[in-house]
mmCIF file of C-alpha atoms (C1' of nucleotides) and ligand atoms in Angstrom:
data_model
loop_
_atom_site.group_PDB
_atom_site.id
_atom_site.type_symbol
_atom_site.label_atom_id
_atom_site.label_comp_id
_atom_site.label_asym_id
_atom_site.label_seq_id
_atom_site.Cartn_x
_atom_site.Cartn_y
_atom_site.Cartn_z
ATOM 1 C CA MET A 46 0.000 0.000 0.000
ATOM 2 C CA ASN A 47 1.511 3.220 -1.177
ATOM 3 C CA LEU A 48 1.294 5.898 1.428
ATOM 4 C CA GLN A 49 1.736 8.671 -1.096
ATOM 5 C CA GLN A 50 -1.488 7.660 -2.820
ATOM 6 C CA GLY A 51 -3.281 8.132 0.411
ATOM 7 C CA ILE A 52 -2.255 11.705 0.850
ATOM 8 C CA THR A 53 -4.370 14.320 -0.794
ATOM 9 C CA HIS A 54 -3.450 17.940 -0.800
ATOM 10 C CA LYS A 55 -6.553 18.914 1.031
ATOM 11 C CA GLY A 56 -8.453 17.549 3.977
ATOM 12 C CA LEU A 57 -8.706 14.128 5.515
ATOM 13 C CA ASN A 58 -7.609 10.975 3.788
ATOM 14 C CA LEU A 59 -9.805 7.944 4.308
ATOM 15 C CA LEU A 60 -7.190 5.380 3.341
ATOM 16 C CA LEU A 61 -5.133 6.437 6.300
ATOM 17 C CA LYS A 62 -8.030 5.846 8.634
ATOM 18 C CA LEU A 63 -7.095 8.823 10.730
ATOM 19 C CA GLU A 64 -9.388 9.651 13.562
ATOM 20 C CA PRO A 65 -11.842 11.985 11.806
ATOM 21 C CA ASN A 66 -11.728 14.478 14.629
ATOM 22 C CA ILE A 67 -7.978 14.927 14.465
ATOM 23 C CA PRO A 68 -8.026 17.545 11.721
ATOM 24 C CA LYS A 69 -10.714 19.363 13.635
ATOM 25 C CA ASP A 70 -8.682 19.246 16.819
ATOM 26 C CA LEU A 71 -5.858 20.829 14.906
ATOM 27 C CA ARG A 72 -7.948 23.536 13.287
ATOM 28 C CA ALA A 73 -9.707 24.289 16.539
ATOM 29 C CA THR A 74 -6.408 25.647 17.824
ATOM 30 C CA GLY A 75 -5.621 27.599 14.678
ATOM 31 C CA ARG A 76 -3.437 24.868 13.281
ATOM 32 C CA ARG A 77 -3.571 23.123 9.926
ATOM 33 C CA MET A 78 -3.709 19.538 8.795
ATOM 34 C CA THR A 79 -0.785 19.209 6.456
ATOM 35 C CA ARG A 80 0.456 16.276 4.415
ATOM 36 C CA THR A 81 3.450 15.869 6.670
ATOM 37 C CA ARG A 82 1.294 15.773 9.776
ATOM 38 C CA GLN A 83 -0.938 13.215 8.129
ATOM 39 C CA ALA A 84 2.044 11.089 7.236
ATOM 40 C CA VAL A 85 3.409 11.231 10.784
ATOM 41 C CA LEU A 86 0.044 10.427 12.318
ATOM 42 C CA ALA A 87 -0.494 7.551 9.930
ATOM 43 C CA LEU A 88 2.916 6.156 10.798
ATOM 44 C CA LEU A 89 2.209 6.412 14.511
ATOM 45 C CA GLN A 90 -1.052 4.568 13.974
ATOM 46 C CA ARG A 91 0.414 1.619 12.177
ATOM 47 C CA THR A 92 3.484 1.421 14.444
ATOM 48 C CA ARG A 93 2.788 -0.322 17.704
ATOM 49 C CA GLN A 94 6.203 0.472 19.182
ATOM 50 C CA PRO A 95 7.019 3.915 20.534
ATOM 51 C CA VAL A 96 9.156 5.570 17.857
ATOM 52 C CA SER A 97 11.890 8.183 17.991
ATOM 53 C CA ALA A 98 12.070 11.277 15.796
ATOM 54 C CA ASN A 99 14.835 9.721 13.770
ATOM 55 C CA GLU A 100 12.903 6.506 13.296
ATOM 56 C CA ILE A 101 9.909 8.475 12.057
ATOM 57 C CA PHE A 102 12.180 10.375 9.692
ATOM 58 C CA ASP A 103 13.902 7.245 8.356
ATOM 59 C CA GLN A 104 10.665 5.330 7.950
ATOM 60 C CA LEU A 105 9.004 8.141 6.025
ATOM 61 C CA GLN A 106 12.104 8.505 3.851
ATOM 62 C CA GLU A 107 11.768 4.854 2.902
ATOM 63 C CA GLU A 108 8.158 5.429 2.049
ATOM 64 C CA LYS A 109 9.167 8.317 -0.217
ATOM 65 C CA VAL A 110 7.429 10.868 1.942
ATOM 66 C CA ALA A 111 9.441 14.062 1.791
ATOM 67 C CA ILE A 112 9.854 15.465 5.280
ATOM 68 C CA ASP A 113 12.632 17.163 7.179
ATOM 69 C CA LEU A 114 13.806 15.892 10.543
ATOM 70 C CA VAL A 115 13.134 19.343 11.982
ATOM 71 C CA THR A 116 9.546 19.028 10.872
ATOM 72 C CA VAL A 117 9.257 15.711 12.653
ATOM 73 C CA TYR A 118 10.407 17.334 15.880
ATOM 74 C CA ARG A 119 8.018 20.241 15.431
ATOM 75 C CA THR A 120 5.174 17.892 14.589
ATOM 76 C CA MET A 121 5.745 15.861 17.718
ATOM 77 C CA HIS A 122 5.764 19.070 19.717
ATOM 78 C CA VAL A 123 2.370 20.036 18.340
ATOM 79 C CA LEU A 124 0.846 16.595 18.778
ATOM 80 C CA LYS A 125 2.060 16.546 22.341
ATOM 81 C CA GLU A 126 0.509 19.946 23.009
ATOM 82 C CA LEU A 127 -2.797 18.693 21.648
ATOM 83 C CA GLY A 128 -2.573 15.671 23.907
ATOM 84 C CA MET A 129 -2.618 13.282 20.966
ATOM 85 C CA VAL A 130 0.822 11.848 21.615
ATOM 86 C CA LEU A 131 2.735 10.727 24.680
ATOM 87 C CA GLN A 132 6.444 11.434 24.905
ATOM 88 C CA LEU A 133 8.534 8.748 26.545
ATOM 89 C CA ASP A 134 12.066 9.343 27.766
ATOM 90 C CA LEU A 135 13.132 5.867 28.618
ATOM 91 C CA HIS A 136 16.077 5.447 30.886
ATOM 92 C CA GLN A 137 19.520 5.455 29.265
ATOM 93 C CA GLU A 138 18.211 5.701 25.740
ATOM 94 C CA GLY A 139 19.310 9.306 25.368
ATOM 95 C CA LEU A 140 16.417 10.156 23.077
ATOM 96 C CA SER A 141 12.667 10.635 23.173
ATOM 97 C CA ARG A 142 10.090 8.228 21.839
ATOM 98 C CA TYR A 143 6.481 8.921 21.014
ATOM 99 C CA GLU A 144 3.304 6.879 21.027
ATOM 100 C CA LEU A 145 -0.257 7.759 20.111
ATOM 101 C CA LYS A 146 -2.292 8.432 23.188
ATOM 102 C CA GLU A 147 -5.521 6.969 21.815
ATOM 103 C CA GLY A 148 -7.230 7.010 25.165
ATOM 104 C CA ARG A 149 -4.419 5.157 26.857
ATOM 105 C CA GLU A 150 -4.415 5.640 30.575
ATOM 106 C CA HIS A 151 -1.395 6.414 32.700
ATOM 107 C CA HIS A 152 0.910 3.435 32.343
ATOM 108 C CA HIS A 153 4.525 2.340 32.369
ATOM 109 C CA HIS A 154 6.876 0.370 30.127
ATOM 110 C CA ILE A 155 9.352 -2.440 30.065
ATOM 111 C CA ARG A 156 12.139 -2.530 27.499
ATOM 112 C CA CYS A 157 14.267 -5.462 26.399
ATOM 113 C CA GLN A 158 17.939 -4.610 26.790
ATOM 114 C CA ILE A 159 18.865 -6.748 23.816
ATOM 115 C CA CYS A 160 16.338 -6.178 21.056
ATOM 116 C CA GLY A 161 14.778 -2.959 22.313
ATOM 117 C CA LEU A 162 11.235 -4.298 22.379
ATOM 118 C CA ILE A 163 9.035 -2.024 24.455
ATOM 119 C CA VAL A 164 5.864 -3.341 26.027
ATOM 120 C CA ASP A 165 3.145 -1.423 27.832
ATOM 121 C CA LEU A 166 2.565 -2.296 31.447
ATOM 122 C CA LEU A 167 -1.030 -1.685 32.205
ATOM 123 C CA LEU A 168 -0.691 -1.564 35.923
ATOM 124 C CA CYS A 169 0.542 1.321 38.037
ATOM 125 C CA PRO A 170 1.498 0.126 41.477
ATOM 126 C CA LEU A 171 2.302 3.507 42.927
ATOM 127 C CA LYS A 172 -0.903 4.994 44.203
ATOM 128 C CA LYS A 173 -0.474 3.925 47.790
ATOM 129 C CA VAL A 174 3.265 4.470 47.721
ATOM 130 C CA THR A 175 2.713 8.071 46.707
ATOM 131 C CA LYS A 176 0.774 8.797 49.869
ATOM 132 C CA LEU A 177 3.487 7.224 51.957
ATOM 133 C CA ILE A 178 6.149 9.324 50.259
ATOM 134 C CA GLU A 179 4.161 12.489 50.819
ATOM 135 C CA GLN A 180 4.003 11.696 54.499
ATOM 136 C CA GLN A 181 7.663 10.850 54.762
ATOM 137 C CA THR A 182 9.111 13.711 52.705
ATOM 138 C CA GLN A 183 6.478 16.423 53.134
ATOM 139 C CA PHE A 184 6.589 16.892 49.367
ATOM 140 C CA ILE A 185 3.400 17.223 47.350
ATOM 141 C CA VAL A 186 3.887 14.538 44.708
ATOM 142 C CA ASP A 187 2.868 15.628 41.201
ATOM 143 C CA ASP A 188 4.090 12.833 39.020
ATOM 144 C CA HIS A 189 6.340 9.848 38.730
ATOM 145 C CA THR A 190 8.181 7.828 36.156
ATOM 146 C CA LEU A 191 8.739 4.122 36.359
ATOM 147 C CA GLU A 192 10.396 1.824 33.874
ATOM 148 C CA PHE A 193 11.631 -1.684 33.877
ATOM 149 C CA THR A 194 14.334 -3.229 31.753
ATOM 150 C CA GLY A 195 15.017 -6.876 31.169
ATOM 151 C CA LEU A 196 14.993 -9.612 28.588
ATOM 152 C CA CYS A 197 11.976 -10.227 26.433
ATOM 153 C CA PRO A 198 10.793 -13.782 25.783
ATOM 154 C CA GLN A 199 12.585 -13.897 22.396
ATOM 155 C CA CYS A 200 15.906 -12.752 23.795
ATOM 156 C CA GLN A 201 16.159 -14.919 26.873
ATOM 157 C CA MET B 129 38.274 26.534 54.262
ATOM 158 C CA ASN B 130 40.422 26.773 51.195
ATOM 159 C CA LEU B 131 40.294 23.637 49.181
ATOM 160 C CA GLN B 132 43.569 24.387 47.449
ATOM 161 C CA GLN B 133 45.396 24.257 50.771
ATOM 162 C CA GLY B 134 44.155 20.776 51.285
ATOM 163 C CA ILE B 135 45.549 19.414 48.083
ATOM 164 C CA THR B 136 49.085 18.138 48.139
ATOM 165 C CA HIS B 137 50.841 16.999 45.056
ATOM 166 C CA LYS B 138 51.268 13.511 46.331
ATOM 167 C CA GLY B 139 49.176 11.049 48.243
ATOM 168 C CA LEU B 140 46.204 11.455 50.540
ATOM 169 C CA ASN B 141 45.172 14.714 52.085
ATOM 170 C CA LEU B 142 43.868 14.542 55.624
ATOM 171 C CA LEU B 143 42.077 17.868 55.544
ATOM 172 C CA LEU B 144 39.757 16.538 52.924
ATOM 173 C CA LYS B 145 38.846 13.598 55.106
ATOM 174 C CA LEU B 146 38.697 11.307 52.144
ATOM 175 C CA GLU B 147 37.992 7.703 52.854
ATOM 176 C CA PRO B 148 41.527 6.412 53.405
ATOM 177 C CA ASN B 149 40.910 3.379 51.247
ATOM 178 C CA ILE B 150 39.875 5.384 48.228
ATOM 179 C CA PRO B 151 43.399 6.027 46.958
ATOM 180 C CA LYS B 152 44.134 2.349 47.446
ATOM 181 C CA ASP B 153 41.021 1.360 45.548
ATOM 182 C CA LEU B 154 42.256 3.510 42.707
ATOM 183 C CA ARG B 155 45.797 2.166 42.731
ATOM 184 C CA ALA B 156 44.548 -1.385 43.030
ATOM 185 C CA THR B 157 43.208 -1.050 39.495
ATOM 186 C CA GLY B 158 46.342 0.589 38.132
ATOM 187 C CA ARG B 159 44.906 4.070 38.531
ATOM 188 C CA ARG B 160 46.343 7.090 40.325
ATOM 189 C CA MET B 161 45.089 9.482 42.926
ATOM 190 C CA THR B 162 45.478 12.883 41.341
ATOM 191 C CA ARG B 163 44.768 16.331 42.664
ATOM 192 C CA THR B 164 41.769 16.673 40.367
ATOM 193 C CA ARG B 165 40.300 13.408 41.554
ATOM 194 C CA GLN B 166 40.808 14.464 45.135
ATOM 195 C CA ALA B 167 39.067 17.743 44.461
ATOM 196 C CA VAL B 168 36.107 16.025 42.817
ATOM 197 C CA LEU B 169 35.790 13.461 45.586
ATOM 198 C CA ALA B 170 36.014 16.126 48.255
ATOM 199 C CA LEU B 171 33.296 18.116 46.514
ATOM 200 C CA LEU B 172 31.045 15.074 46.296
ATOM 201 C CA GLN B 173 31.562 14.458 49.999
ATOM 202 C CA ARG B 174 30.578 17.888 51.135
ATOM 203 C CA THR B 175 27.698 18.185 48.665
ATOM 204 C CA ARG B 176 24.598 16.390 49.811
ATOM 205 C CA GLN B 177 22.740 16.936 46.534
ATOM 206 C CA PRO B 178 23.476 14.863 43.456
ATOM 207 C CA VAL B 179 25.564 17.126 41.216
ATOM 208 C CA SER B 180 25.975 17.352 37.462
ATOM 209 C CA ALA B 181 29.307 17.469 35.631
ATOM 210 C CA ASN B 182 28.801 21.156 34.937
ATOM 211 C CA GLU B 183 27.978 21.884 38.551
ATOM 212 C CA ILE B 184 31.133 20.121 39.648
ATOM 213 C CA PHE B 185 33.097 22.110 37.099
ATOM 214 C CA ASP B 186 31.568 25.455 38.103
ATOM 215 C CA GLN B 187 31.948 24.815 41.792
ATOM 216 C CA LEU B 188 35.608 23.860 41.466
ATOM 217 C CA GLN B 189 36.217 26.910 39.279
ATOM 218 C CA GLU B 190 34.867 29.081 42.076
ATOM 219 C CA GLU B 191 37.178 27.361 44.489
ATOM 220 C CA LYS B 192 40.120 28.117 42.196
ATOM 221 C CA VAL B 193 40.733 24.463 41.463
ATOM 222 C CA ALA B 194 41.976 24.219 37.905
ATOM 223 C CA ILE B 195 40.133 21.434 36.149
ATOM 224 C CA ASP B 196 38.740 20.901 32.691
ATOM 225 C CA LEU B 197 35.144 19.874 32.146
ATOM 226 C CA VAL B 198 36.386 16.904 30.135
ATOM 227 C CA THR B 199 38.330 15.766 33.165
ATOM 228 C CA VAL B 200 35.201 15.953 35.281
ATOM 229 C CA TYR B 201 33.435 13.642 32.850
ATOM 230 C CA ARG B 202 36.359 11.250 32.771
ATOM 231 C CA THR B 203 36.635 11.313 36.548
ATOM 232 C CA MET B 204 32.983 10.451 36.961
ATOM 233 C CA HIS B 205 33.443 7.611 34.515
ATOM 234 C CA VAL B 206 36.266 6.175 36.600
ATOM 235 C CA LEU B 207 34.494 6.630 39.916
ATOM 236 C CA LYS B 208 31.455 4.911 38.485
ATOM 237 C CA GLU B 209 33.566 1.988 37.294
ATOM 238 C CA LEU B 210 35.031 1.648 40.760
ATOM 239 C CA GLY B 211 31.548 1.656 42.234
ATOM 240 C CA MET B 212 32.258 4.747 44.298
ATOM 241 C CA VAL B 213 29.663 6.914 42.611
ATOM 242 C CA LEU B 214 26.085 6.444 41.461
ATOM 243 C CA GLN B 215 24.949 8.058 38.226
ATOM 244 C CA LEU B 216 21.404 9.401 38.198
ATOM 245 C CA ASP B 217 19.557 10.286 35.023
ATOM 246 C CA LEU B 218 16.516 11.962 36.393
ATOM 247 C CA HIS B 219 13.551 12.323 34.164
ATOM 248 C CA GLN B 220 13.432 15.385 31.888
ATOM 249 C CA GLU B 221 16.614 16.867 33.252
ATOM 250 C CA GLY B 222 18.562 16.027 30.125
ATOM 251 C CA LEU B 223 21.790 15.518 32.042
ATOM 252 C CA SER B 224 23.404 13.119 34.467
ATOM 253 C CA ARG B 225 23.908 13.700 38.164
ATOM 254 C CA TYR B 226 26.267 11.892 40.473
ATOM 255 C CA GLU B 227 26.242 11.051 44.156
ATOM 256 C CA LEU B 228 28.746 9.230 46.342
ATOM 257 C CA LYS B 229 27.673 5.681 46.882
ATOM 258 C CA GLU B 230 29.013 5.450 50.446
ATOM 259 C CA GLY B 231 27.273 2.193 51.124
ATOM 260 C CA ARG B 232 23.917 3.495 50.002
ATOM 261 C CA GLU B 233 21.536 0.742 49.045
ATOM 262 C CA HIS B 234 19.317 0.689 45.989
ATOM 263 C CA HIS B 235 16.980 3.630 46.351
ATOM 264 C CA HIS B 236 14.963 6.211 44.441
ATOM 265 C CA HIS B 237 14.554 9.978 44.393
ATOM 266 C CA ILE B 238 12.046 12.756 44.473
ATOM 267 C CA ARG B 239 12.802 16.119 42.891
ATOM 268 C CA CYS B 240 11.091 19.460 43.463
ATOM 269 C CA GLN B 241 9.934 20.881 40.153
ATOM 270 C CA ILE B 242 10.494 24.421 41.373
ATOM 271 C CA CYS B 243 13.769 24.562 43.270
ATOM 272 C CA GLY B 244 15.301 21.321 42.070
ATOM 273 C CA LEU B 245 15.805 19.865 45.541
ATOM 274 C CA ILE B 246 16.454 16.153 45.307
ATOM 275 C CA VAL B 247 15.732 13.897 48.248
ATOM 276 C CA ASP B 248 16.572 10.235 48.675
ATOM 277 C CA LEU B 249 13.666 7.880 49.104
ATOM 278 C CA LEU B 250 14.820 5.020 51.198
ATOM 279 C CA LEU B 251 12.075 2.649 50.275
ATOM 280 C CA CYS B 252 11.756 0.595 47.117
ATOM 281 C CA PRO B 253 8.214 -0.624 46.669
ATOM 282 C CA LEU B 254 8.826 -2.699 43.589
ATOM 283 C CA LYS B 255 9.963 -6.118 44.704
ATOM 284 C CA LYS B 256 6.572 -7.778 44.546
ATOM 285 C CA VAL B 257 5.523 -5.812 41.488
ATOM 286 C CA THR B 258 8.551 -7.129 39.627
ATOM 287 C CA LYS B 259 7.396 -10.687 40.064
ATOM 288 C CA LEU B 260 3.944 -9.797 38.822
ATOM 289 C CA ILE B 261 5.389 -8.110 35.734
ATOM 290 C CA GLU B 262 7.547 -11.121 34.962
ATOM 291 C CA GLN B 263 4.467 -13.291 35.038
ATOM 292 C CA GLN B 264 2.415 -10.942 32.902
ATOM 293 C CA THR B 265 5.004 -10.079 30.275
ATOM 294 C CA GLN B 266 7.235 -13.170 30.272
ATOM 295 C CA PHE B 267 10.204 -10.803 30.476
ATOM 296 C CA ILE B 268 13.050 -11.457 32.876
ATOM 297 C CA VAL B 269 13.259 -8.159 34.739
ATOM 298 C CA ASP B 270 16.819 -6.922 35.285
ATOM 299 C CA ASP B 271 16.348 -3.453 36.642
ATOM 300 C CA HIS B 272 13.994 -0.552 37.076
ATOM 301 C CA THR B 273 14.027 3.190 37.498
ATOM 302 C CA LEU B 274 11.526 5.102 39.545
ATOM 303 C CA GLU B 275 11.370 8.792 40.275
ATOM 304 C CA PHE B 276 8.867 11.145 41.719
ATOM 305 C CA THR B 277 8.508 14.861 41.101
ATOM 306 C CA GLY B 278 6.537 17.344 43.127
ATOM 307 C CA LEU B 279 6.827 20.346 45.372
ATOM 308 C CA CYS B 280 9.175 20.352 48.312
ATOM 309 C CA PRO B 281 8.037 21.784 51.637
ATOM 310 C CA GLN B 282 9.738 25.140 50.937
ATOM 311 C CA CYS B 283 8.142 25.569 47.545
ATOM 312 C CA GLN B 284 4.552 24.654 48.330
ATOM 313 C "C1'" DT C 228 65.637 11.306 40.904
ATOM 314 C "C1'" DC C 229 64.272 8.644 36.840
ATOM 315 C "C1'" DC C 230 61.076 6.115 34.083
ATOM 316 C "C1'" DT C 231 56.932 4.279 32.816
ATOM 317 C "C1'" DT C 232 52.301 4.701 32.300
ATOM 318 C "C1'" DG C 233 48.131 6.729 33.604
ATOM 319 C "C1'" DT C 234 46.029 11.421 33.388
ATOM 320 C "C1'" DT C 235 45.039 16.008 31.770
ATOM 321 C "C1'" DG C 236 43.881 19.987 28.789
ATOM 322 C "C1'" DC C 237 42.722 21.624 24.499
ATOM 323 C "C1'" DA C 238 40.357 21.169 20.264
ATOM 324 C "C1'" DA C 239 37.451 18.796 17.470
ATOM 325 C "C1'" DG C 240 33.685 15.633 16.841
ATOM 326 C "C1'" DT C 241 28.871 13.320 18.013
ATOM 327 C "C1'" DT C 242 24.214 13.118 18.943
ATOM 328 C "C1'" DC C 243 19.776 14.784 19.936
ATOM 329 C "C1'" DA C 244 17.174 18.713 19.744
ATOM 330 C "C1'" DT C 245 15.982 23.827 19.008
ATOM 331 C "C1'" DT C 246 15.832 28.372 16.547
ATOM 332 C "C1'" DG C 247 15.807 32.037 12.669
ATOM 333 C "C1'" DC C 248 14.172 33.097 8.443
ATOM 334 C "C1'" DA C 249 12.541 33.079 3.800
ATOM 335 C "C1'" DA C 250 9.738 30.223 0.777
ATOM 336 C "C1'" DA C 251 5.804 27.227 0.475
ATOM 337 C "C1'" DT C 252 1.239 25.911 1.614
ATOM 338 C "C1'" DA C 253 -3.279 25.297 4.094
ATOM 339 C "C1'" DC C 254 -7.623 27.087 4.279
ATOM 340 C "C1'" DC C 255 -11.011 30.676 5.008
ATOM 341 C "C1'" DA C 256 -13.278 34.394 2.777
ATOM 342 C "C1'" DT C 257 -14.601 36.116 -1.455
ATOM 343 C "C1'" DA D 32 -12.067 28.704 -8.332
ATOM 344 C "C1'" DT D 33 -9.108 32.597 -6.697
ATOM 345 C "C1'" DG D 34 -6.699 35.337 -3.521
ATOM 346 C "C1'" DG D 35 -5.014 36.758 0.989
ATOM 347 C "C1'" DT D 36 -2.854 35.668 5.119
ATOM 348 C "C1'" DA D 37 -1.354 33.197 8.903
ATOM 349 C "C1'" DT D 38 0.708 28.802 9.594
ATOM 350 C "C1'" DT D 39 4.101 25.438 8.317
ATOM 351 C "C1'" DT D 40 8.158 23.807 6.155
ATOM 352 C "C1'" DG D 41 13.070 23.235 4.744
ATOM 353 C "C1'" DC D 42 17.609 24.618 5.189
ATOM 354 C "C1'" DA D 43 21.289 26.217 7.804
ATOM 355 C "C1'" DA D 44 22.944 27.577 11.956
ATOM 356 C "C1'" DT D 45 22.989 27.030 16.933
ATOM 357 C "C1'" DG D 46 22.828 24.768 21.522
ATOM 358 C "C1'" DA D 47 23.630 21.441 25.160
ATOM 359 C "C1'" DA D 48 25.567 17.347 26.926
ATOM 360 C "C1'" DC D 49 28.910 14.355 26.250
ATOM 361 C "C1'" DT D 50 32.941 11.808 23.828
ATOM 362 C "C1'" DT D 51 37.386 11.177 21.435
ATOM 363 C "C1'" DG D 52 42.308 12.077 19.683
ATOM 364 C "C1'" DC D 53 46.585 13.425 20.905
ATOM 365 C "C1'" DA D 54 50.554 15.616 22.776
ATOM 366 C "C1'" DA D 55 52.143 17.345 27.211
ATOM 367 C "C1'" DC D 56 52.083 16.414 32.025
ATOM 368 C "C1'" DA D 57 52.549 14.149 36.388
ATOM 369 C "C1'" DA D 58 51.844 10.087 39.819
ATOM 370 C "C1'" DG D 59 54.333 6.959 42.122
ATOM 371 C "C1'" DG D 60 57.182 2.707 42.075
ATOM 372 C "C1'" DA D 61 62.097 1.620 41.227
HETATM 373 MN MN1 MN E 392 2.933 2.956 26.259
HETATM 374 MN MN1 MN E 393 20.332 9.116 46.179
HETATM 375 ZN ZN1 ZN E 394 2.437 5.194 37.490
HETATM 376 ZN ZN1 ZN E 395 13.685 0.203 43.209
#
DNA sequence: TCCTTGTTGCAAGTTCATTGCAAATACCAT
DNA sequence: ATGGTATTTGCAATGAACTTGCAACAAGGA
């Protein structure tokens, strides 16, 4: 399936199966749905793994979608602002990854140290711990990050 | 107290109250106790907060200790290898911080989003959770990172 | 004090990410 | 469909954290 085909110069492309309200979300804040934003969103949709800016850039290059790496960064910034994308800064990766929010709740990740596979962890075990920490430190806890690393089933 | 005074060109300096076995630990691996390493270690000892390479550099500059930023990085690398220092990569800081290990056990941190205060959390609530994750994901879990952010008592 | 070898400073290089600006383009009004 | 305008893009430059190459320096055992 050729991605280029799917991109029209105007409006929403059905082949890409983008959430229909995404262009409206963009325009509601004075922004525009461009072909590059469509291409990035479509890539995020069909990629289950969180992807880095460079991976988005490389993948779109392969698919003959003309886009600059700077534009990828700026696109991710916008999508983050609109709450459509989550930015992950996994430990010791030294780069950011992004995943479509798509109604995902607060969750954490585990990454395989060998192949890099990243899997969502649907549980968050820290609700009670947070209260305990607030008591012990007198901080007001706003947020937390939690990641696990290990070996995935394939790499063991 | 002038740090410069405390630094002799050879051997261990008592004023700095360095762990006496530290120079030996260094020499045991074919390394040398230099004046820059003494200065960095002394700074780590008297600083309770985890410090970044740039903070170490700036602080030593102020104290008229001649040291290059590159040397700070290389020193931290060595001290990490020897297990004398822990490297922290706190979320969204975009840089590494270091703290003396000094027998500290595995622990986590909370950082104030306003003033940057970092406090050790002595508990680790993740032992049981790790087992659950291994069951659910079929990963073998090697490690985890966990940090909290919030407002410290001063900044509330 | 000498000699060997580890260490340092300086400069240059990497990597990930951001910024300035002119050209291109989305899209609303006509 | 056309035009006007504010947004977006590409390119080049910049920034921040960190690493590497190499010659000069110095630690510390002989
Ligand atoms: Mn996820
Ligand atoms: Mn600590
Ligand atoms: Zn959580
Ligand atoms: Zn832990």
